[in-house]
C-alpha positions as YAML, in Angstrom:
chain: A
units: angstrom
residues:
- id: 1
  name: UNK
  ca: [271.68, 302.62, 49.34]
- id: 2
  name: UNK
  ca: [269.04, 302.36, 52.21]
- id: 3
  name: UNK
  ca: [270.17, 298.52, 53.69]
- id: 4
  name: UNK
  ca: [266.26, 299.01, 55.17]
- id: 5
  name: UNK
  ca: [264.74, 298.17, 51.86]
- id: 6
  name: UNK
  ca: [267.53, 295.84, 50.85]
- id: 7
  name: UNK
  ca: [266.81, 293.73, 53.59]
- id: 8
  name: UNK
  ca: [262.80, 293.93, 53.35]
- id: 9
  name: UNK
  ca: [263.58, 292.83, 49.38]
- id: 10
  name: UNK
  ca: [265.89, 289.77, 50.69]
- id: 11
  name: UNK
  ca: [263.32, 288.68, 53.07]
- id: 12
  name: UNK
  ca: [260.53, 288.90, 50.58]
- id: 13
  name: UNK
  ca: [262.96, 286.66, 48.36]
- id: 14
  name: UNK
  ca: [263.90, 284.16, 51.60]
- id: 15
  name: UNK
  ca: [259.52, 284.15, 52.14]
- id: 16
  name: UNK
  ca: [259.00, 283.15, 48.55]
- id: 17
  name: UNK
  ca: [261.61, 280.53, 48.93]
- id: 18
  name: UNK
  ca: [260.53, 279.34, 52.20]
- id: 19
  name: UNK
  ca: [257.10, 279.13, 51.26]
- id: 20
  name: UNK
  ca: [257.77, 277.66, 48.50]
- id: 21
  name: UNK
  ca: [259.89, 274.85, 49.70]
- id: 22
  name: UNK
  ca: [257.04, 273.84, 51.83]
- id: 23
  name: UNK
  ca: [254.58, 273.73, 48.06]
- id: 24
  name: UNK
  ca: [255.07, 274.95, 45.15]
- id: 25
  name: UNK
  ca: [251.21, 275.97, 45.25]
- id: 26
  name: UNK
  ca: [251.42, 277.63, 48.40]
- id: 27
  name: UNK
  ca: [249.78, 281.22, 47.45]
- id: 28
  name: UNK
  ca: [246.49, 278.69, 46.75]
- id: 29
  name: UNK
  ca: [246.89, 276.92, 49.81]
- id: 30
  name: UNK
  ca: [248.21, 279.04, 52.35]
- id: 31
  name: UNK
  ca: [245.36, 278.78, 54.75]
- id: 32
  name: UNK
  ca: [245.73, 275.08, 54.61]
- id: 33
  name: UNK
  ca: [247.31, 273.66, 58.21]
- id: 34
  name: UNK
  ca: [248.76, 270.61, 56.14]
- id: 35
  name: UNK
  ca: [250.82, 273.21, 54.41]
- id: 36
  name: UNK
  ca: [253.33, 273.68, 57.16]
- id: 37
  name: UNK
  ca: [255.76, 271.49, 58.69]
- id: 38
  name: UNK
  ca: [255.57, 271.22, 62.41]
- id: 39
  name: UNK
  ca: [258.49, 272.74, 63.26]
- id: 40
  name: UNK
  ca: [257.61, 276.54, 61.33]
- id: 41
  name: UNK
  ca: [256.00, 278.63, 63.84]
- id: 42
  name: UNK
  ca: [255.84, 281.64, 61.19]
- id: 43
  name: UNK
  ca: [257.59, 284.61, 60.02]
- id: 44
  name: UNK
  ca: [257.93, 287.93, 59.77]
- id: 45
  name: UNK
  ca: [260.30, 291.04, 59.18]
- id: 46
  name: UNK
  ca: [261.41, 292.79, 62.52]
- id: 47
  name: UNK
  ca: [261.82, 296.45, 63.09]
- id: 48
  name: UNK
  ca: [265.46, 296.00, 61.92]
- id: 49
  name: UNK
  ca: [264.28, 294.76, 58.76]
- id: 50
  name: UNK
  ca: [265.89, 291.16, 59.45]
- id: 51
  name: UNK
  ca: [263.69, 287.66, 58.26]
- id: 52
  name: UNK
  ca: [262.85, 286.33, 61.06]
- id: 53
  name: UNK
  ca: [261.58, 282.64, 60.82]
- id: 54
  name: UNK
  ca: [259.70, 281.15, 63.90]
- id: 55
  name: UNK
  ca: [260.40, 277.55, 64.60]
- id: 56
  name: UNK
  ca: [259.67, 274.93, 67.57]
- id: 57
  name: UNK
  ca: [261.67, 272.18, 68.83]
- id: 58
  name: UNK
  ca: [264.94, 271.76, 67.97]
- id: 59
  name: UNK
  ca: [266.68, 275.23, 67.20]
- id: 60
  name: UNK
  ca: [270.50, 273.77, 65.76]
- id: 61
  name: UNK
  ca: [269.16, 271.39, 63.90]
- id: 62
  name: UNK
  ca: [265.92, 273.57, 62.22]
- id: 63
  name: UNK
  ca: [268.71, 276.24, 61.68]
- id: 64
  name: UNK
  ca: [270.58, 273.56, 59.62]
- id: 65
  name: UNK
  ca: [267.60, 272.48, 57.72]
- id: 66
  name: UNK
  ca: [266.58, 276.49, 57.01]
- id: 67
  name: UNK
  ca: [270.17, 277.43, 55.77]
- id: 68
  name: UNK
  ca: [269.82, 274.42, 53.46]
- id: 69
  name: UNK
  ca: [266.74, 275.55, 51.87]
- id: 70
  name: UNK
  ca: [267.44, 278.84, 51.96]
- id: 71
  name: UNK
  ca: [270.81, 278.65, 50.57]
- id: 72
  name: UNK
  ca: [271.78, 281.70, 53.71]
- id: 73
  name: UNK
  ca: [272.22, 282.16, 56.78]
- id: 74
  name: UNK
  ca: [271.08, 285.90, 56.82]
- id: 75
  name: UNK
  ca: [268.08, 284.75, 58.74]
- id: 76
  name: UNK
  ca: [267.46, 285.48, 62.41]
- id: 77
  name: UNK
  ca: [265.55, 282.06, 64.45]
- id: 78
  name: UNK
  ca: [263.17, 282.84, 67.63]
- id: 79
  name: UNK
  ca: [261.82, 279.72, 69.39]
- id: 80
  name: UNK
  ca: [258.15, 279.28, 69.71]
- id: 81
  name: UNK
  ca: [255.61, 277.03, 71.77]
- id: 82
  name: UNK
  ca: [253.21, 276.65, 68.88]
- id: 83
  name: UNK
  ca: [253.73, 275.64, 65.18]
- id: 84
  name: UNK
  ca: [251.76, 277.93, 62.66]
- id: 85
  name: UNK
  ca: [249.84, 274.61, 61.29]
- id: 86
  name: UNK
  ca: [248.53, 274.62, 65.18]
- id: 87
  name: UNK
  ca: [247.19, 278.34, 64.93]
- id: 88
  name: UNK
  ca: [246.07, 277.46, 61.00]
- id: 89
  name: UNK
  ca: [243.78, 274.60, 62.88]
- id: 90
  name: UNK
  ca: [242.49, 276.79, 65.57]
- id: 91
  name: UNK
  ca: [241.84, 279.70, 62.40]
- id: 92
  name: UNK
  ca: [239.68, 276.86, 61.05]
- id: 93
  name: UNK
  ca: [237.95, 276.07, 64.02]
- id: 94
  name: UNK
  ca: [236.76, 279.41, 64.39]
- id: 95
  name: UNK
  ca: [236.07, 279.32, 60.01]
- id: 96
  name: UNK
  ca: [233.82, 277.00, 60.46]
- id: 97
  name: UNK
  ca: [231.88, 278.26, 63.07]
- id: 98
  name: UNK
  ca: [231.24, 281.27, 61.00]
- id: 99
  name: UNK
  ca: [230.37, 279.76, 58.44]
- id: 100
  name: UNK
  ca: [227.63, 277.18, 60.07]
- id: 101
  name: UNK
  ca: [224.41, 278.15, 58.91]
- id: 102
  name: UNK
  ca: [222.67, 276.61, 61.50]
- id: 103
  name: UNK
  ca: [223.86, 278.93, 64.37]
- id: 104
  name: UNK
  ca: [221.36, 281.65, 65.68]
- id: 105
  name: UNK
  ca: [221.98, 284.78, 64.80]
- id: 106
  name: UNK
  ca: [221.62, 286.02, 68.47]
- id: 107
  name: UNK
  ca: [224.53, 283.88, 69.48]
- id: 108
  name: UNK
  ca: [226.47, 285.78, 72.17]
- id: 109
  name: UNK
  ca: [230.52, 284.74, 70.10]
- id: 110
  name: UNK
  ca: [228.27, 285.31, 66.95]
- id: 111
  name: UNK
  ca: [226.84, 288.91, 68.29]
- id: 112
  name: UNK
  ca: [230.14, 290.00, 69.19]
- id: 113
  name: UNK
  ca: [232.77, 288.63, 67.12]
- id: 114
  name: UNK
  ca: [234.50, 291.30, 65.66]
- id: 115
  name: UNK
  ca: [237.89, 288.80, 63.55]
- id: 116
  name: UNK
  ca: [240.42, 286.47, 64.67]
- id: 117
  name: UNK
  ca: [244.02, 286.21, 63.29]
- id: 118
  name: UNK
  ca: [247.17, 284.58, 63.95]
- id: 119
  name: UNK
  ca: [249.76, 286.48, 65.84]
- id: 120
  name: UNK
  ca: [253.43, 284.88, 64.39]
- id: 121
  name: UNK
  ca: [254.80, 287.67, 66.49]
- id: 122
  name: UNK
  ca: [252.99, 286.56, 69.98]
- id: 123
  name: UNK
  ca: [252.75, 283.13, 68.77]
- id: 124
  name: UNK
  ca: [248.92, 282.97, 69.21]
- id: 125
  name: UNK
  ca: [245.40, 283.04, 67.52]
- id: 126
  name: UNK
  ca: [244.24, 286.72, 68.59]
- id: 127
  name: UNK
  ca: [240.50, 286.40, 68.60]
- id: 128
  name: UNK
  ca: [238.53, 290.02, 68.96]
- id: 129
  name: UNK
  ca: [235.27, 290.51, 70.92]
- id: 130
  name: UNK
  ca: [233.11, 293.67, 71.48]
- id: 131
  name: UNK
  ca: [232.47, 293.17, 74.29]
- id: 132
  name: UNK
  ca: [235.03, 290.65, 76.70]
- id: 133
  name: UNK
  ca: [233.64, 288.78, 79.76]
- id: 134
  name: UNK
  ca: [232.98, 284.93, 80.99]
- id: 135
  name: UNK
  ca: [230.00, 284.07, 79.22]
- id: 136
  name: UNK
  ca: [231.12, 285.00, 75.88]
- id: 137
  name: UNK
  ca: [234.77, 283.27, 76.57]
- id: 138
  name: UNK
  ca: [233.24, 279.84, 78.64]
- id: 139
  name: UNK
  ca: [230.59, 279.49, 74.91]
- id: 140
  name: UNK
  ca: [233.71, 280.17, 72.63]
- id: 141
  name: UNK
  ca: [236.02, 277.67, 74.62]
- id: 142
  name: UNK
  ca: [233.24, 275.18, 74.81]
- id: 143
  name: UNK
  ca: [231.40, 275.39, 70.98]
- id: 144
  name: UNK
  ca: [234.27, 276.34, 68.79]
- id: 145
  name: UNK
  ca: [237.75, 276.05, 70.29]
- id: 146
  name: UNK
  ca: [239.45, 275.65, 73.71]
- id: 147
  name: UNK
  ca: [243.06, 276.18, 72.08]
- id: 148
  name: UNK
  ca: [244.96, 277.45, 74.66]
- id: 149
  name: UNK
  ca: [246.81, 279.47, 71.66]
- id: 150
  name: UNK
  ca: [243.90, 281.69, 71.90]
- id: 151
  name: UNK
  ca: [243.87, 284.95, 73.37]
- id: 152
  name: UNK
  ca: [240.79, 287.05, 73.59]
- id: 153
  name: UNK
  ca: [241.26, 290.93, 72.76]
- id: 154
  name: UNK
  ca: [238.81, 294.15, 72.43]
- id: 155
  name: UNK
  ca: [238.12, 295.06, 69.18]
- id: 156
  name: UNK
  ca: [235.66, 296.52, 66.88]
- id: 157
  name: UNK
  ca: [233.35, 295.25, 64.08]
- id: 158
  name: UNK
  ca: [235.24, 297.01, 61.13]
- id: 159
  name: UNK
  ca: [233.31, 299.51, 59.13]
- id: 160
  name: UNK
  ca: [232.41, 298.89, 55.72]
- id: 161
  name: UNK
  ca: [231.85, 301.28, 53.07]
...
């Protein structure tokens, strides 16, 4: 029996139950901040294949409340600074941007956005540029978000076909 795979089905069950404590119509709402209480920072398998849920505040008694819904303890807890309804917030920040109409075309975040994501794992929104430097950072801080969950990181317009 590979425990690997055991573990990667028991944390897909403990997601589904997680998630679903929070709604049962999360799948349809999951990029909805409101979703998540404030003390779930995310979660995520780990190279052991353990569930590792992400919570701020108070670890003992968030463990308490996760065992409870969970009905387990075979859960691992890391302590973050940011909740995941935070980085949700900043994602929509940065949605609606995108999707304003009435920005130019030529507008240096615009010309060189290349996706933004939240990172459970570094606890931040990664946001990918083009091309990094202080104009393009100073605009994005001061027209869509000044989060300091943000990080800014190269990346690359992905290719479609």
């Amino acid at each position: 029996i590979n425990s690997t795979s055991d573990s990667n089905i028991d944390a897909t069950i403990l997601y589904d139950k997680l998630m679903t404590s929070f709604s049962n119509d999360w799948i349809e709402r999951e990029s909805d901040p409101d979703l998540y209480p404030g003390y779930y920072g995310g979660s995520f398998v780990d190279n052991n294949g353990n569930f590792v849920i992400a919570v701020t505040g108070d670890v003992d008694k968030n463990r308490a409340h996760l065992i409870n819904i969970l009905e387990t303890d075979n859960f691992k807890i890391e302590t973050v600074r940011y909740s995941y309804r935070e980085m949700m917030r900043v994602m929509d920040d940065i949605d609606n941007f995108l999707i304003n109409n009435t920005i130019a075309e030529n507008h240096p975040v615009l010309e060189r956005f290349a996706g933004a994501y939240p990172d459970v794992m570094d606890n931040r929104v990664k946001v990918l540029l083009t091309e990094i430097n202080d104009n393009v950072i100073n605009t994005f801080k001061k027209e869509i978000s000044n989060s300091p969950l943000i990080v800014f990181k190269q990346g690359e317009i992905p290719e479609l076909y």
